[in-house]
Amino acid sequence: MKHFDCAIVGGGMVGAASALSLAELGLTVVVIEKFEPKPFDSSQPFDLRVSAISLASQHLLEQLNAWQQITEWRLCPYKRLGVWEHENAYTEFSCQEIEQPYLGHIVENRLIQLSLWQQLAAHKNITLLCPESLTTFEQSEDEVTLTLSSQTLAAKILVAADGAQSQVRQLSGIGVTGWDYGQDAMLINVETEHVQQDITWQQFFPTGPVAMLPMRGNHASLVWYHQKATLSRLANLSNQQLQEEIKQHFPARLGNVRVIDKGKFSLTRRHANQYQHGRVILLGDAAHTINPLAGQGVNLGFKDVKALQTVVAKAIGENHCWHCPQTLANYEKLRRNDNLIMMTTMDMFYAAFSNSNPVLKSLRNIGLATVNKMPILKSKALAYACGV
């Protein structure tokens, strides 16, 4: 039976980043993943799943030597963020307010994962098992024994980066709290009338916001929040019919679009009751799923990665037992409150803007207009969201 320092179940963006960050500390790491990302070709259409990568997440990807490859493939920087319900309460955040060249980049999730996988394959401390899957595991005082579909191995810690329906979390007996929002979100890849823009925006409606995320060239990713029945109807329309719906319901500033691809997903909030159980650690969506209103999901996951690396590095540097449950508990202390603050903030925005009460509607527009006149408040909120 092979022995490793760390076993990571899940080789997505967060799992791959955690593998590299721990391997950089000199630890031996095994990554267990069912599916390999398909190779990139510049002629491929844009994927539906994209993320707004913050400055803090970019810095982590640079540290892991994955960012340069992503820039050579494709991404789209944005410098401004516009938010409004009515035009007279339009609020815009700019990278100039935090003295940065941009606020972040819109990047396809698969390209982030693929670039990280290139680094996984080249790292001498990392073993990548794919296709492979976890069957079960057992914890002892000193290690975790994993039974996989084709072999058995052992590790000092087990990292769950296997998503919102985490098998590792369930096998660990860690419960979750949360709810479904009763809405879906539709992702729509479009070809745009306007060339690449430097702004991403959201307009709020009682049924949920509509948003535009700029992509390279004459392309964009649209996000449409609405009731499940409405989005089910929209998902069954032809691309031409959907274009007409977009023209009617999205702001005029979008311009004309041609629909290329579309898909929808449910909105849920889940928060693990604990991030650690003995030698098991939860990262990313395995620990928390957030309303995607501000695109913070993967950024929170990358913050988890950085926190775990920091905890382990500190213990190694101080010649302490880095894999003891007492040490690993420091990871949750670093991350739980920060994740909870971001999750609660997004829920407050969601609740406030989905209420059609005229008094509340007036108050939230006054609030947006007021924020636009308070540069110190704007810059502090923006810096926090960007991780700088």
XYZ file of N, CA and C in Angstrom, residues 9 34 134 160-172 174 176 179-180 266-271 282-289:
102
model
N -9.312 14.403 -2.731
C -10.385 13.860 -3.565
C -11.037 15.029 -4.293
N -12.214 11.687 -11.129
C -12.895 10.814 -12.087
C -12.688 11.240 -13.533
N -13.193 7.398 -5.164
C -13.180 6.938 -3.780
C -14.381 6.036 -3.520
N -11.045 17.112 1.186
C -12.251 16.989 0.370
C -12.397 18.226 -0.491
N -12.188 18.059 -1.793
C -12.406 19.130 -2.757
C -13.321 18.597 -3.850
N -14.288 17.784 -3.427
C -15.146 17.060 -4.369
C -16.530 17.662 -4.515
N -16.642 18.971 -4.328
C -17.841 19.687 -4.712
C -18.966 19.716 -3.704
N -20.068 20.331 -4.125
C -21.187 20.599 -3.232
C -21.837 19.331 -2.697
N -21.803 18.252 -3.470
C -22.376 16.975 -3.024
C -21.276 16.071 -2.478
N -20.306 16.628 -1.828
C -19.086 15.950 -1.391
C -19.326 14.572 -0.766
N -18.757 13.568 -1.406
C -18.815 12.209 -0.869
C -17.996 12.099 0.404
N -16.853 12.771 0.423
C -15.990 12.726 1.606
C -16.709 13.336 2.805
N -17.381 14.459 2.591
C -18.123 15.098 3.680
C -19.204 14.168 4.222
N -19.908 13.515 3.333
C -20.979 12.607 3.754
C -20.431 11.399 4.499
N -19.330 10.819 3.985
C -18.724 9.668 4.656
C -18.162 10.054 6.024
N -17.781 11.325 6.171
C -17.254 11.797 7.453
C -18.355 12.055 8.466
N -20.281 14.687 8.417
C -20.396 16.130 8.639
C -21.695 16.625 8.019
N -24.751 19.574 7.064
C -24.772 20.902 6.455
C -26.056 21.619 6.839
N -30.320 26.077 2.387
C -31.642 26.073 1.764
C -31.494 26.269 0.261
N -32.575 25.963 -0.441
C -32.684 26.293 -1.858
C -33.358 27.654 -1.969
N -29.627 25.305 -10.461
C -30.393 25.760 -9.301
C -29.518 26.570 -8.353
N -30.140 27.488 -7.632
C -29.433 28.306 -6.654
C -29.637 27.708 -5.264
N -28.554 27.366 -4.611
C -28.630 26.781 -3.278
C -27.569 27.400 -2.382
N -27.849 27.366 -1.097
C -26.849 27.736 -0.095
C -26.617 26.512 0.782
N -25.360 26.132 0.967
C -24.987 25.030 1.843
C -23.755 25.442 2.646
N -23.768 25.147 3.935
C -22.608 25.447 4.771
C -22.375 24.268 5.698
N -12.334 20.019 4.701
C -13.208 20.390 3.589
C -12.762 21.716 2.987
N -12.681 21.741 1.659
C -12.314 22.965 0.944
C -13.379 23.304 -0.097
N -13.503 24.581 -0.414
C -14.356 25.004 -1.521
C -15.804 24.609 -1.341
N -16.429 24.175 -2.437
C -17.852 23.849 -2.405
C -18.176 22.696 -1.475
N -17.220 21.862 -1.147
C -17.466 20.798 -0.172
C -17.781 21.386 1.193
N -17.267 22.590 1.461
C -17.491 23.260 2.741
C -18.597 24.298 2.670
N -18.769 24.940 1.503
C -19.727 26.040 1.402
C -20.102 26.302 -0.047
N -21.381 26.493 -0.299
C -21.837 27.002 -1.593
C -22.587 28.291 -1.323
